[in-house]
Amino acid sequence: MKASDITVWLCIALILGLFGFVPGVFDVFNDFSRDHDFLMSFVKFGVLCTFGESVALRITAKFYNRPGFGILVRFFLWGSIGIIINASFIIYAMGVPHLVAALGLPLPVDALAGSSLPHRIGMAFCISVANNFLFAPLFMTAQTVASIRITETGGTLTGFFSPLNVSQTLHKIDWNMLWGFVFKKTLPFFLGSLPYHHLRPAHGTPGAVCRGLGCGPRQHSGHRQPQNERAAMA
C-alpha cells in the first residue's frame, strides 16, 4: 500500500467519523443541501464522481492523478453534470404528471402525493420512462464528448474551453459501447429500478426531487419544511 492510499483512507475515515460521531453535523449538512440544492449538487457530483475516476485510475495505472488526467477539469465537468441532473429531476418530476393527464392516462396529476400505492408507482414509472428515453441518451452522448475532450486537450481548463469540433468528436465515440451496451442494456435496467426513487410518502408536500443529490424545488416562503415533509421523490 502506497502513502497515497493511506492518505485517501485516512481522509475517508475522517469524513465518515465526522458525520457519524459529531452530533448535528449530518443535520446541518442535510439542511444546507436542501437550502442550496444546486450548489450542493455541483459539489457532491464534483467530489464523488471525480474521486471515483481517480480510484479507477489508481486501479489501472497505479496513480490517483497524473499529468493529462485533468482532475480540476473533471471536477468542473462532474459538478456541472450534477446541476443538469438536478434540473432534469425537477423538470420531469413536475412536468410528466401533467403530460400523463394530457394523454388521458388513468393517473391523477398529484399521484405521487396520494395514498394509492399503485398510482404512485405508475406515475413514478412514467417519470422514469420519460427521463430515461428523452433525457438520458442525449446527456450520455454529451458527457462522452466532454470526456474525449478532456483527454485530447491534456486535461487543461484552457484546452477544454477552446473551440470544439463537435462533428469530428462524435466520430471518435465508441458507438458499439455507447449504443450497444450503455443505451441498449443499462437504460432498460434503470428503467425498472428508477421508479422507486421517484416515490415519496403519501400526503407529503412537494419536497426535494432527489435529496441525496441536493436537488428539488426551492423554498421561497422563507421557512423550512417540517422534517416529515422533506421526503425524496427521486
PDB file of C-alpha atoms in Angstrom:
ATOM      1  CA  MET A   1       0.000   0.000   0.000  1.00  0.00           C
ATOM      2  CA  LYS A   2       1.361   3.380  -1.033  1.00  0.00           C
ATOM      3  CA  ALA A   3       1.442   6.535   1.050  1.00  0.00           C
ATOM      4  CA  SER A   4      -1.253   7.972  -1.236  1.00  0.00           C
ATOM      5  CA  ASP A   5      -3.536   5.038  -0.374  1.00  0.00           C
ATOM      6  CA  ILE A   6      -3.045   5.619   3.348  1.00  0.00           C
ATOM      7  CA  THR A   7      -3.829   9.313   2.897  1.00  0.00           C
ATOM      8  CA  VAL A   8      -7.013   8.535   0.960  1.00  0.00           C
ATOM      9  CA  TRP A   9      -8.249   6.006   3.524  1.00  0.00           C
ATOM     10  CA  LEU A  10      -7.487   8.378   6.391  1.00  0.00           C
ATOM     11  CA  CYS A  11      -9.483  11.134   4.663  1.00  0.00           C
ATOM     12  CA  ILE A  12     -12.417   8.771   4.118  1.00  0.00           C
ATOM     13  CA  ALA A  13     -12.304   7.639   7.755  1.00  0.00           C
ATOM     14  CA  LEU A  14     -12.138  11.257   8.930  1.00  0.00           C
ATOM     15  CA  ILE A  15     -15.174  12.262   6.870  1.00  0.00           C
ATOM     16  CA  LEU A  16     -17.195   9.219   7.949  1.00  0.00           C
ATOM     17  CA  GLY A  17     -16.237   9.824  11.551  1.00  0.00           C
ATOM     18  CA  LEU A  18     -17.231  13.463  11.286  1.00  0.00           C
ATOM     19  CA  PHE A  19     -20.702  12.548  10.034  1.00  0.00           C
ATOM     20  CA  GLY A  20     -21.110   9.522  12.274  1.00  0.00           C
ATOM     21  CA  PHE A  21     -19.847  10.719  15.646  1.00  0.00           C
ATOM     22  CA  VAL A  22     -20.080  14.518  15.757  1.00  0.00           C
ATOM     23  CA  PRO A  23     -23.620  15.479  16.827  1.00  0.00           C
ATOM     24  CA  GLY A  24     -25.541  17.724  14.479  1.00  0.00           C
ATOM     25  CA  VAL A  25     -23.137  17.550  11.528  1.00  0.00           C
ATOM     26  CA  PHE A  26     -25.393  15.328   9.443  1.00  0.00           C
ATOM     27  CA  ASP A  27     -28.445  17.512  10.097  1.00  0.00           C
ATOM     28  CA  VAL A  28     -26.520  20.673   9.206  1.00  0.00           C
ATOM     29  CA  PHE A  29     -25.304  19.016   6.013  1.00  0.00           C
ATOM     30  CA  ASN A  30     -28.833  17.972   5.035  1.00  0.00           C
ATOM     31  CA  ASP A  31     -30.268  21.404   5.800  1.00  0.00           C
ATOM     32  CA  PHE A  32     -27.566  23.124   3.772  1.00  0.00           C
ATOM     33  CA  SER A  33     -28.120  20.691   0.887  1.00  0.00           C
ATOM     34  CA  ARG A  34     -31.843  21.457   0.911  1.00  0.00           C
ATOM     35  CA  ASP A  35     -31.394  25.230   1.138  1.00  0.00           C
ATOM     36  CA  HIS A  36     -28.630  25.355  -1.507  1.00  0.00           C
ATOM     37  CA  ASP A  37     -29.695  22.499  -3.734  1.00  0.00           C
ATOM     38  CA  PHE A  38     -27.928  23.394  -6.974  1.00  0.00           C
ATOM     39  CA  LEU A  39     -24.687  24.392  -5.241  1.00  0.00           C
ATOM     40  CA  MET A  40     -24.587  21.118  -3.330  1.00  0.00           C
ATOM     41  CA  SER A  41     -25.448  19.140  -6.457  1.00  0.00           C
ATOM     42  CA  PHE A  42     -22.347  20.663  -8.044  1.00  0.00           C
ATOM     43  CA  VAL A  43     -20.149  19.931  -5.023  1.00  0.00           C
ATOM     44  CA  LYS A  44     -21.388  16.385  -4.412  1.00  0.00           C
ATOM     45  CA  PHE A  45     -21.129  15.272  -8.015  1.00  0.00           C
ATOM     46  CA  GLY A  46     -17.810  17.057  -8.468  1.00  0.00           C
ATOM     47  CA  VAL A  47     -16.210  15.459  -5.428  1.00  0.00           C
ATOM     48  CA  LEU A  48     -17.680  11.956  -5.553  1.00  0.00           C
ATOM     49  CA  CYS A  49     -17.510  11.355  -9.309  1.00  0.00           C
ATOM     50  CA  THR A  50     -14.027  12.816  -9.670  1.00  0.00           C
ATOM     51  CA  PHE A  51     -12.889  10.677  -6.758  1.00  0.00           C
ATOM     52  CA  GLY A  52     -14.445   7.660  -8.479  1.00  0.00           C
ATOM     53  CA  GLU A  53     -12.472   8.369 -11.637  1.00  0.00           C
ATOM     54  CA  SER A  54      -9.303   8.804  -9.562  1.00  0.00           C
ATOM     55  CA  VAL A  55      -9.900   5.403  -7.954  1.00  0.00           C
ATOM     56  CA  ALA A  56     -10.374   3.882 -11.411  1.00  0.00           C
ATOM     57  CA  LEU A  57      -7.070   5.459 -12.469  1.00  0.00           C
ATOM     58  CA  ARG A  58      -5.422   4.047  -9.334  1.00  0.00           C
ATOM     59  CA  ILE A  59      -6.630   0.569 -10.283  1.00  0.00           C
ATOM     60  CA  THR A  60      -5.497   0.757 -13.905  1.00  0.00           C
ATOM     61  CA  ALA A  61      -2.394   2.978 -13.710  1.00  0.00           C
ATOM     62  CA  LYS A  62      -1.397   2.776 -10.004  1.00  0.00           C
ATOM     63  CA  PHE A  63      -1.860   6.522  -9.510  1.00  0.00           C
ATOM     64  CA  TYR A  64      -4.735   8.678  -8.275  1.00  0.00           C
ATOM     65  CA  ASN A  65      -3.632  11.503 -10.554  1.00  0.00           C
ATOM     66  CA  ARG A  66      -1.152  12.014 -13.347  1.00  0.00           C
ATOM     67  CA  PRO A  67      -0.255  14.639 -15.958  1.00  0.00           C
ATOM     68  CA  GLY A  68      -3.048  14.955 -18.509  1.00  0.00           C
ATOM     69  CA  PHE A  69      -5.687  13.401 -16.247  1.00  0.00           C
ATOM     70  CA  GLY A  70      -7.238  16.815 -15.625  1.00  0.00           C
ATOM     71  CA  ILE A  71      -8.603  16.371 -12.132  1.00  0.00           C
ATOM     72  CA  LEU A  72      -9.734  20.014 -11.918  1.00  0.00           C
ATOM     73  CA  VAL A  73     -11.474  19.850 -15.290  1.00  0.00           C
ATOM     74  CA  ARG A  74     -13.151  16.593 -14.335  1.00  0.00           C
ATOM     75  CA  PHE A  75     -14.373  18.162 -11.096  1.00  0.00           C
ATOM     76  CA  PHE A  76     -15.877  21.041 -13.068  1.00  0.00           C
ATOM     77  CA  LEU A  77     -17.438  18.649 -15.601  1.00  0.00           C
ATOM     78  CA  TRP A  78     -18.991  16.354 -12.994  1.00  0.00           C
ATOM     79  CA  GLY A  79     -20.173  19.301 -10.930  1.00  0.00           C
ATOM     80  CA  SER A  80     -21.911  20.715 -13.994  1.00  0.00           C
ATOM     81  CA  ILE A  81     -23.437  17.294 -14.635  1.00  0.00           C
ATOM     82  CA  GLY A  82     -24.792  17.358 -11.088  1.00  0.00           C
ATOM     83  CA  ILE A  83     -26.571  20.631 -11.782  1.00  0.00           C
ATOM     84  CA  ILE A  84     -28.006  19.279 -15.046  1.00  0.00           C
ATOM     85  CA  ILE A  85     -29.267  16.096 -13.387  1.00  0.00           C
ATOM     86  CA  ASN A  86     -30.752  18.177 -10.569  1.00  0.00           C
ATOM     87  CA  ALA A  87     -32.662  20.246 -13.100  1.00  0.00           C
ATOM     88  CA  SER A  88     -33.791  17.167 -15.036  1.00  0.00           C
ATOM     89  CA  PHE A  89     -35.287  15.556 -11.946  1.00  0.00           C
ATOM     90  CA  ILE A  90     -37.188  18.718 -11.153  1.00  0.00           C
ATOM     91  CA  ILE A  91     -38.436  19.189 -14.722  1.00  0.00           C
ATOM     92  CA  TYR A  92     -39.556  15.608 -15.261  1.00  0.00           C
ATOM     93  CA  ALA A  93     -40.989  15.028 -11.787  1.00  0.00           C
ATOM     94  CA  MET A  94     -43.132  18.156 -12.108  1.00  0.00           C
ATOM     95  CA  GLY A  95     -43.873  18.082 -15.831  1.00  0.00           C
ATOM     96  CA  VAL A  96     -44.561  14.416 -16.569  1.00  0.00           C
ATOM     97  CA  PRO A  97     -47.679  14.214 -14.328  1.00  0.00           C
ATOM     98  CA  HIS A  98     -49.268  16.959 -16.445  1.00  0.00           C
ATOM     99  CA  LEU A  99     -48.208  15.163 -19.638  1.00  0.00           C
ATOM    100  CA  VAL A 100     -49.780  11.963 -18.327  1.00  0.00           C
ATOM    101  CA  ALA A 101     -53.015  13.856 -17.644  1.00  0.00           C
ATOM    102  CA  ALA A 102     -52.946  15.398 -21.120  1.00  0.00           C
ATOM    103  CA  LEU A 103     -52.567  11.926 -22.657  1.00  0.00           C
ATOM    104  CA  GLY A 104     -55.650  10.786 -20.776  1.00  0.00           C
ATOM    105  CA  LEU A 105     -53.931   8.068 -18.766  1.00  0.00           C
ATOM    106  CA  PRO A 106     -55.788   6.965 -15.608  1.00  0.00           C
ATOM    107  CA  LEU A 107     -53.362   8.609 -13.192  1.00  0.00           C
ATOM    108  CA  PRO A 108     -54.104  11.800 -11.220  1.00  0.00           C
ATOM    109  CA  VAL A 109     -51.662  14.690 -11.509  1.00  0.00           C
ATOM    110  CA  ASP A 110     -50.978  14.518  -7.774  1.00  0.00           C
ATOM    111  CA  ALA A 111     -50.471  10.738  -7.804  1.00  0.00           C
ATOM    112  CA  LEU A 112     -47.060  10.961  -6.115  1.00  0.00           C
ATOM    113  CA  ALA A 113     -48.612  12.764  -3.160  1.00  0.00           C
ATOM    114  CA  GLY A 114     -51.634  10.478  -2.953  1.00  0.00           C
ATOM    115  CA  SER A 115     -52.306   7.473  -0.761  1.00  0.00           C
ATOM    116  CA  SER A 116     -52.750   4.966  -3.603  1.00  0.00           C
ATOM    117  CA  LEU A 117     -49.572   2.934  -3.968  1.00  0.00           C
ATOM    118  CA  PRO A 118     -50.443   1.671  -7.498  1.00  0.00           C
ATOM    119  CA  HIS A 119     -50.991   5.272  -8.630  1.00  0.00           C
ATOM    120  CA  ARG A 120     -47.705   6.386  -7.102  1.00  0.00           C
ATOM    121  CA  ILE A 121     -45.750   3.529  -8.675  1.00  0.00           C
ATOM    122  CA  GLY A 122     -47.454   4.131 -12.026  1.00  0.00           C
ATOM    123  CA  MET A 123     -46.606   7.840 -12.034  1.00  0.00           C
ATOM    124  CA  ALA A 124     -43.055   7.142 -10.900  1.00  0.00           C
ATOM    125  CA  PHE A 125     -42.698   4.676 -13.770  1.00  0.00           C
ATOM    126  CA  CYS A 126     -43.948   7.286 -16.268  1.00  0.00           C
ATOM    127  CA  ILE A 127     -41.413   9.790 -14.947  1.00  0.00           C
ATOM    128  CA  SER A 128     -38.660   7.206 -15.257  1.00  0.00           C
ATOM    129  CA  VAL A 129     -39.624   6.316 -18.836  1.00  0.00           C
ATOM    130  CA  ALA A 130     -39.580   9.963 -19.887  1.00  0.00           C
ATOM    131  CA  ASN A 131     -36.294  10.660 -18.124  1.00  0.00           C
ATOM    132  CA  ASN A 132     -34.521   7.585 -19.492  1.00  0.00           C
ATOM    133  CA  PHE A 133     -35.680   7.867 -23.090  1.00  0.00           C
ATOM    134  CA  LEU A 134     -35.794  11.642 -23.596  1.00  0.00           C
ATOM    135  CA  PHE A 135     -33.019  12.975 -21.381  1.00  0.00           C
ATOM    136  CA  ALA A 136     -30.525  10.174 -20.723  1.00  0.00           C
ATOM    137  CA  PRO A 137     -29.327   9.363 -24.288  1.00  0.00           C
ATOM    138  CA  LEU A 138     -28.542  12.982 -25.176  1.00  0.00           C
ATOM    139  CA  PHE A 139     -26.974  13.557 -21.777  1.00  0.00           C
ATOM    140  CA  MET A 140     -24.752  10.456 -22.000  1.00  0.00           C
ATOM    141  CA  THR A 141     -23.638  11.386 -25.506  1.00  0.00           C
ATOM    142  CA  ALA A 142     -22.713  14.904 -24.381  1.00  0.00           C
ATOM    143  CA  GLN A 143     -20.832  13.515 -21.369  1.00  0.00           C
ATOM    144  CA  THR A 144     -18.882  11.173 -23.657  1.00  0.00           C
ATOM    145  CA  VAL A 145     -17.948  14.083 -25.919  1.00  0.00           C
ATOM    146  CA  ALA A 146     -16.746  16.038 -22.882  1.00  0.00           C
ATOM    147  CA  SER A 147     -14.650  13.086 -21.660  1.00  0.00           C
ATOM    148  CA  ILE A 148     -12.994  12.757 -25.060  1.00  0.00           C
ATOM    149  CA  ARG A 149     -12.358  16.490 -24.989  1.00  0.00           C
ATOM    150  CA  ILE A 150     -10.565  16.264 -21.642  1.00  0.00           C
ATOM    151  CA  THR A 151      -8.289  13.500 -22.914  1.00  0.00           C
ATOM    152  CA  GLU A 152      -7.454  15.251 -26.178  1.00  0.00           C
ATOM    153  CA  THR A 153      -6.642  18.602 -24.528  1.00  0.00           C
ATOM    154  CA  GLY A 154      -4.362  17.162 -21.867  1.00  0.00           C
ATOM    155  CA  GLY A 155      -6.742  17.855 -19.006  1.00  0.00           C
ATOM    156  CA  THR A 156      -6.271  21.624 -19.077  1.00  0.00           C
ATOM    157  CA  LEU A 157      -9.002  24.179 -18.460  1.00  0.00           C
ATOM    158  CA  THR A 158      -7.893  26.372 -21.364  1.00  0.00           C
ATOM    159  CA  GLY A 159      -7.884  23.391 -23.715  1.00  0.00           C
ATOM    160  CA  PHE A 160     -11.251  22.175 -22.515  1.00  0.00           C
ATOM    161  CA  PHE A 161     -12.879  25.559 -23.172  1.00  0.00           C
ATOM    162  CA  SER A 162     -11.195  26.122 -26.542  1.00  0.00           C
ATOM    163  CA  PRO A 163     -13.323  25.781 -29.721  1.00  0.00           C
ATOM    164  CA  LEU A 164     -14.648  22.249 -30.196  1.00  0.00           C
ATOM    165  CA  ASN A 165     -15.370  20.477 -33.465  1.00  0.00           C
ATOM    166  CA  VAL A 166     -18.396  18.510 -32.356  1.00  0.00           C
ATOM    167  CA  SER A 167     -18.796  16.656 -35.645  1.00  0.00           C
ATOM    168  CA  GLN A 168     -15.268  15.239 -35.515  1.00  0.00           C
ATOM    169  CA  THR A 169     -15.578  14.331 -31.846  1.00  0.00           C
ATOM    170  CA  LEU A 170     -18.830  12.438 -32.445  1.00  0.00           C
ATOM    171  CA  HIS A 171     -16.976  10.239 -34.944  1.00  0.00           C
ATOM    172  CA  LYS A 172     -14.472   9.318 -32.226  1.00  0.00           C
ATOM    173  CA  ILE A 173     -17.117   7.863 -29.902  1.00  0.00           C
ATOM    174  CA  ASP A 174     -17.129   4.088 -29.481  1.00  0.00           C
ATOM    175  CA  TRP A 175     -20.724   3.679 -30.602  1.00  0.00           C
ATOM    176  CA  ASN A 176     -20.571  -0.096 -30.190  1.00  0.00           C
ATOM    177  CA  MET A 177     -20.089   0.525 -26.477  1.00  0.00           C
ATOM    178  CA  LEU A 178     -22.325   3.581 -26.112  1.00  0.00           C
ATOM    179  CA  TRP A 179     -25.215   2.251 -28.186  1.00  0.00           C
ATOM    180  CA  GLY A 180     -24.686  -1.491 -27.935  1.00  0.00           C
ATOM    181  CA  PHE A 181     -24.127  -1.597 -24.170  1.00  0.00           C
ATOM    182  CA  VAL A 182     -24.978   1.685 -22.433  1.00  0.00           C
ATOM    183  CA  PHE A 183     -28.155   2.561 -24.322  1.00  0.00           C
ATOM    184  CA  LYS A 184     -29.464  -0.931 -25.098  1.00  0.00           C
ATOM    185  CA  LYS A 185     -28.623  -2.671 -21.815  1.00  0.00           C
ATOM    186  CA  THR A 186     -28.148  -0.192 -18.976  1.00  0.00           C
ATOM    187  CA  LEU A 187     -31.058   2.139 -19.778  1.00  0.00           C
ATOM    188  CA  PRO A 188     -33.668  -0.674 -19.705  1.00  0.00           C
ATOM    189  CA  PHE A 189     -32.179  -1.834 -16.408  1.00  0.00           C
ATOM    190  CA  PHE A 190     -32.520   1.606 -14.840  1.00  0.00           C
ATOM    191  CA  LEU A 191     -35.975   1.882 -16.357  1.00  0.00           C
ATOM    192  CA  GLY A 192     -37.093  -0.795 -13.961  1.00  0.00           C
ATOM    193  CA  SER A 193     -35.187   0.470 -10.932  1.00  0.00           C
ATOM    194  CA  LEU A 194     -35.551   4.234 -11.113  1.00  0.00           C
ATOM    195  CA  PRO A 195     -39.313   4.494 -10.487  1.00  0.00           C
ATOM    196  CA  TYR A 196     -38.807   3.751  -6.814  1.00  0.00           C
ATOM    197  CA  HIS A 197     -36.521   6.761  -6.489  1.00  0.00           C
ATOM    198  CA  HIS A 198     -39.403   8.987  -7.566  1.00  0.00           C
ATOM    199  CA  LEU A 199     -41.680   7.843  -4.764  1.00  0.00           C
ATOM    200  CA  ARG A 200     -42.290   9.806  -1.580  1.00  0.00           C
ATOM    201  CA  PRO A 201     -44.557   9.299   1.425  1.00  0.00           C
ATOM    202  CA  ALA A 202     -48.249   9.849   0.830  1.00  0.00           C
ATOM    203  CA  HIS A 203     -49.794  13.220   1.642  1.00  0.00           C
ATOM    204  CA  GLY A 204     -46.370  14.893   1.665  1.00  0.00           C
ATOM    205  CA  THR A 205     -45.906  18.330   0.211  1.00  0.00           C
ATOM    206  CA  PRO A 206     -43.564  18.663  -2.785  1.00  0.00           C
ATOM    207  CA  GLY A 207     -40.106  18.297  -1.296  1.00  0.00           C
ATOM    208  CA  ALA A 208     -36.719  17.552  -2.761  1.00  0.00           C
ATOM    209  CA  VAL A 209     -36.828  15.687  -6.019  1.00  0.00           C
ATOM    210  CA  CYS A 210     -33.578  13.973  -5.225  1.00  0.00           C
ATOM    211  CA  ARG A 211     -32.482  14.847  -1.723  1.00  0.00           C
ATOM    212  CA  GLY A 212     -29.372  12.721  -1.951  1.00  0.00           C
ATOM    213  CA  LEU A 213     -28.141  14.963  -4.758  1.00  0.00           C
ATOM    214  CA  GLY A 214     -29.281  18.121  -3.005  1.00  0.00           C
ATOM    215  CA  CYS A 215     -31.902  18.832  -5.572  1.00  0.00           C
ATOM    216  CA  GLY A 216     -35.509  19.898  -5.516  1.00  0.00           C
ATOM    217  CA  PRO A 217     -37.681  22.981  -5.809  1.00  0.00           C
ATOM    218  CA  ARG A 218     -36.535  25.953  -3.783  1.00  0.00           C
ATOM    219  CA  GLN A 219     -38.474  27.200  -0.817  1.00  0.00           C
ATOM    220  CA  HIS A 220     -39.470  30.805  -1.491  1.00  0.00           C
ATOM    221  CA  SER A 221     -41.622  31.273   1.569  1.00  0.00           C
ATOM    222  CA  GLY A 222     -38.665  31.826   3.879  1.00  0.00           C
ATOM    223  CA  HIS A 223     -39.481  28.976   6.260  1.00  0.00           C
ATOM    224  CA  ARG A 224     -38.260  25.417   6.383  1.00  0.00           C
ATOM    225  CA  GLN A 225     -40.382  22.386   5.788  1.00  0.00           C
ATOM    226  CA  PRO A 226     -41.160  20.088   8.694  1.00  0.00           C
ATOM    227  CA  GLN A 227     -38.911  17.056   8.893  1.00  0.00           C
ATOM    228  CA  ASN A 228     -41.642  14.663   7.783  1.00  0.00           C
ATOM    229  CA  GLU A 229     -42.228  16.693   4.628  1.00  0.00           C
ATOM    230  CA  ARG A 230     -38.638  16.549   3.377  1.00  0.00           C
ATOM    231  CA  ALA A 231     -39.331  13.355   1.505  1.00  0.00           C
ATOM    232  CA  ALA A 232     -37.359  12.422  -1.582  1.00  0.00           C
ATOM    233  CA  MET A 233     -39.211  11.940  -4.819  1.00  0.00           C
ATOM    234  CA  ALA A 234     -36.238  10.614  -6.708  1.00  0.00           C
TER     235      ALA A 234
END
